C-alpha cells in the first residue's frame, strides 16, 4: 500500500509510521510527506528518510479550497493508495474532499465522538472523563466526525495534567496509527464499502 502523510508539526506519528513500515510484513510504505508548514519537523524527518517531502503553504488570502486543490494535486503526484493525516492542523474543504479519489484517514487525540476539535486533553479533564484516548477515522467534510476505524483507551488518573495526559495519549497514538494502516494494507479494515462503525482496535 502506498501511503502519503499530511502533517503540520513535529511528526512523531510520522516517525512511528515510518518505523513500523520497515517491518518486512508491514504491507505499506510511505511514498510522500506533505505539510502546510514549510518548517514542519515532519518534512525534515521525511527528507532524512529519503522520502518525497513538500510544503504547500497557503498563500495570503488564498481561499481554503484553492490551497487544498494545490496540496492534493501535489499529493496525487506520488500516486498514493491512502492518505494519512497525522497532525495535519487544517480543516479540509468539502470541495477538495469531493474531488479526492483517494481514501483519507485522520488521527485524533480523543475518544470520538467525544471532544472533536482542539485542546482535547484539557477538555477531557475539565469534563471529568474517567477515560481518554485516541481515534482513527475516515476523513469527511465534518470535522473529526467520519466513520471510526479504531480507538485506543487509557484511564485518566487523579493527578493528571493536560501535558501528562497528552504524553500518554501520544504513546497510544504511536501504536494505534501504524496498527490501523497495517490493517488497511492487509484488507482487515476495508475502506471501500460502508466502513464498519466498530470502535475496536484493528485485529
Ligand atoms: C497528535 O497528537 C495528533 O493526534 C494531533 O496532533 C498531534 C500530532 O503530533 N492531531 P505529531 O506531529 O505526530 O508528533
Short mmCIF file of C-alpha atoms in Angstrom, two decimals, residues 11-151:
data_model
loop_
_atom_site.label_atom_id
_atom_site.label_comp_id
_atom_site.label_asym_id
_atom_site.label_seq_id
_atom_site.Cartn_x
_atom_site.Cartn_y
_atom_site.Cartn_z
CA UNK A 11 5.87 14.42 13.06
CA UNK A 12 6.25 11.94 15.93
CA UNK A 13 3.35 9.95 14.46
CA UNK A 14 5.05 10.04 11.06
CA UNK A 15 8.15 8.68 12.76
CA UNK A 16 6.09 5.85 14.27
CA UNK A 17 4.53 5.06 10.88
CA UNK A 18 7.95 5.13 9.27
CA UNK A 19 9.49 2.80 11.85
CA UNK A 20 6.60 0.34 11.51
CA UNK A 21 6.81 0.45 7.70
CA UNK A 22 10.29 -1.07 7.89
CA UNK A 23 8.92 -4.38 9.19
CA UNK A 24 9.08 -6.92 6.36
CA UNK A 25 5.35 -7.70 6.70
CA UNK A 26 4.27 -4.07 7.13
CA UNK A 27 2.29 -4.14 3.88
CA UNK A 28 2.73 -0.41 3.31
CA UNK A 29 5.38 2.15 2.57
CA UNK A 30 5.37 5.91 2.88
CA UNK A 31 5.74 7.46 -0.58
CA UNK A 32 5.39 11.13 0.33
CA UNK A 33 5.03 13.59 3.20
CA UNK A 34 3.29 16.91 2.70
CA UNK A 35 2.78 19.86 5.00
CA UNK A 36 1.13 23.26 5.10
CA UNK A 37 4.09 24.44 7.20
CA UNK A 38 7.47 24.89 5.50
CA UNK A 39 9.30 24.36 8.79
CA UNK A 40 7.39 21.25 9.89
CA UNK A 41 9.62 18.71 11.62
CA UNK A 42 7.71 16.05 9.69
CA UNK A 43 9.24 17.32 6.42
CA UNK A 44 12.75 17.12 7.86
CA UNK A 45 12.04 13.55 9.02
CA UNK A 46 10.88 12.61 5.53
CA UNK A 47 13.93 14.12 3.87
CA UNK A 48 16.24 12.28 6.27
CA UNK A 49 14.49 9.07 5.22
CA UNK A 50 14.83 9.93 1.51
CA UNK A 51 11.07 10.24 1.16
CA UNK A 52 9.47 12.81 -1.17
CA UNK A 53 8.62 15.80 1.04
CA UNK A 54 6.94 19.06 0.12
CA UNK A 55 5.47 22.08 1.84
CA UNK A 56 2.37 23.52 0.19
CA UNK A 57 1.81 26.67 2.16
CA UNK A 58 -1.37 28.67 1.97
CA UNK A 59 -0.84 31.96 0.16
CA UNK A 60 -2.16 35.19 1.73
CA UNK A 61 -5.89 35.48 1.11
CA UNK A 62 -5.89 32.16 -0.74
CA UNK A 63 -9.32 30.51 -0.40
CA UNK A 64 -9.20 27.25 1.56
CA UNK A 65 -10.43 25.21 -1.40
CA UNK A 66 -7.72 26.64 -3.68
CA UNK A 67 -4.99 25.78 -1.19
CA UNK A 68 -6.42 22.30 -0.74
CA UNK A 69 -6.50 21.83 -4.54
CA UNK A 70 -2.81 22.72 -4.79
CA UNK A 71 -1.93 20.43 -1.90
CA UNK A 72 -3.82 17.41 -3.22
CA UNK A 73 -2.51 17.93 -6.75
CA UNK A 74 0.97 17.62 -5.24
CA UNK A 75 -0.06 14.59 -3.17
CA UNK A 76 -1.55 12.87 -6.24
CA UNK A 77 1.87 13.03 -7.94
CA UNK A 78 3.19 10.26 -5.67
CA UNK A 79 0.16 8.11 -6.55
CA UNK A 80 -0.81 7.08 -3.01
CA UNK A 81 -3.48 4.48 -2.28
CA UNK A 82 -4.15 6.05 1.13
CA UNK A 83 -3.64 9.50 2.66
CA UNK A 84 -2.99 9.68 6.41
CA UNK A 85 -3.49 12.94 8.32
CA UNK A 86 -1.07 12.69 11.24
CA UNK A 87 -1.27 16.03 12.99
CA UNK A 88 -2.45 17.96 9.96
CA UNK A 89 -3.92 21.05 11.55
CA UNK A 90 -6.21 22.36 8.83
CA UNK A 91 -9.83 21.62 8.08
CA UNK A 92 -10.01 20.23 4.57
CA UNK A 93 -12.69 21.81 2.40
CA UNK A 94 -15.71 19.81 1.27
CA UNK A 95 -14.84 20.75 -2.33
CA UNK A 96 -11.40 19.19 -2.04
CA UNK A 97 -12.80 16.06 -0.40
CA UNK A 98 -15.41 15.63 -3.13
CA UNK A 99 -12.64 15.78 -5.77
CA UNK A 100 -10.40 13.36 -3.89
CA UNK A 101 -10.49 9.81 -5.26
CA UNK A 102 -8.04 8.56 -2.61
CA UNK A 103 -9.26 7.40 0.83
CA UNK A 104 -8.04 9.60 3.67
CA UNK A 105 -7.90 8.83 7.39
CA UNK A 106 -7.19 11.07 10.38
CA UNK A 107 -5.69 10.51 13.81
CA UNK A 108 -7.42 12.45 16.57
CA UNK A 109 -6.37 12.61 20.25
CA UNK A 110 -9.71 11.80 21.88
CA UNK A 111 -12.28 9.01 22.14
CA UNK A 112 -14.51 10.32 19.33
CA UNK A 113 -17.28 11.29 19.20
CA UNK A 114 -16.15 12.88 22.48
CA UNK A 115 -14.06 16.05 22.12
CA UNK A 116 -13.74 16.75 18.38
CA UNK A 117 -11.53 19.77 17.63
CA UNK A 118 -8.66 21.16 19.65
CA UNK A 119 -7.40 21.02 23.25
CA UNK A 120 -8.87 17.58 23.76
CA UNK A 121 -6.78 16.68 26.84
CA UNK A 122 -7.73 19.77 28.84
CA UNK A 123 -11.35 19.25 27.81
CA UNK A 124 -11.39 15.60 28.89
CA UNK A 125 -10.01 16.65 32.28
CA UNK A 126 -12.47 19.54 32.61
CA UNK A 127 -15.34 17.19 31.73
CA UNK A 128 -14.25 14.81 34.49
CA UNK A 129 -13.99 11.94 31.99
CA UNK A 130 -12.78 8.66 33.50
CA UNK A 131 -11.20 7.61 30.20
CA UNK A 132 -9.48 9.31 27.29
CA UNK A 133 -7.51 8.12 24.28
CA UNK A 134 -7.17 8.42 20.53
CA UNK A 135 -9.15 7.56 17.43
CA UNK A 136 -8.55 6.93 13.74
CA UNK A 137 -11.45 7.79 11.48
CA UNK A 138 -12.24 8.29 7.81
CA UNK A 139 -11.97 11.97 6.84
CA UNK A 140 -15.27 13.51 5.76
CA UNK A 141 -16.35 17.13 5.40
CA UNK A 142 -17.50 17.14 9.03
CA UNK A 143 -14.58 17.84 11.36
CA UNK A 144 -13.43 14.73 13.28
CA UNK A 145 -16.76 13.06 12.59
CA UNK A 146 -16.15 10.43 9.89
CA UNK A 147 -16.71 6.69 10.45
CA UNK A 148 -14.48 5.37 13.24
CA UNK A 149 -11.84 2.81 12.26
CA UNK A 150 -10.00 2.22 15.55
CA UNK A 151 -9.65 3.56 19.05
#
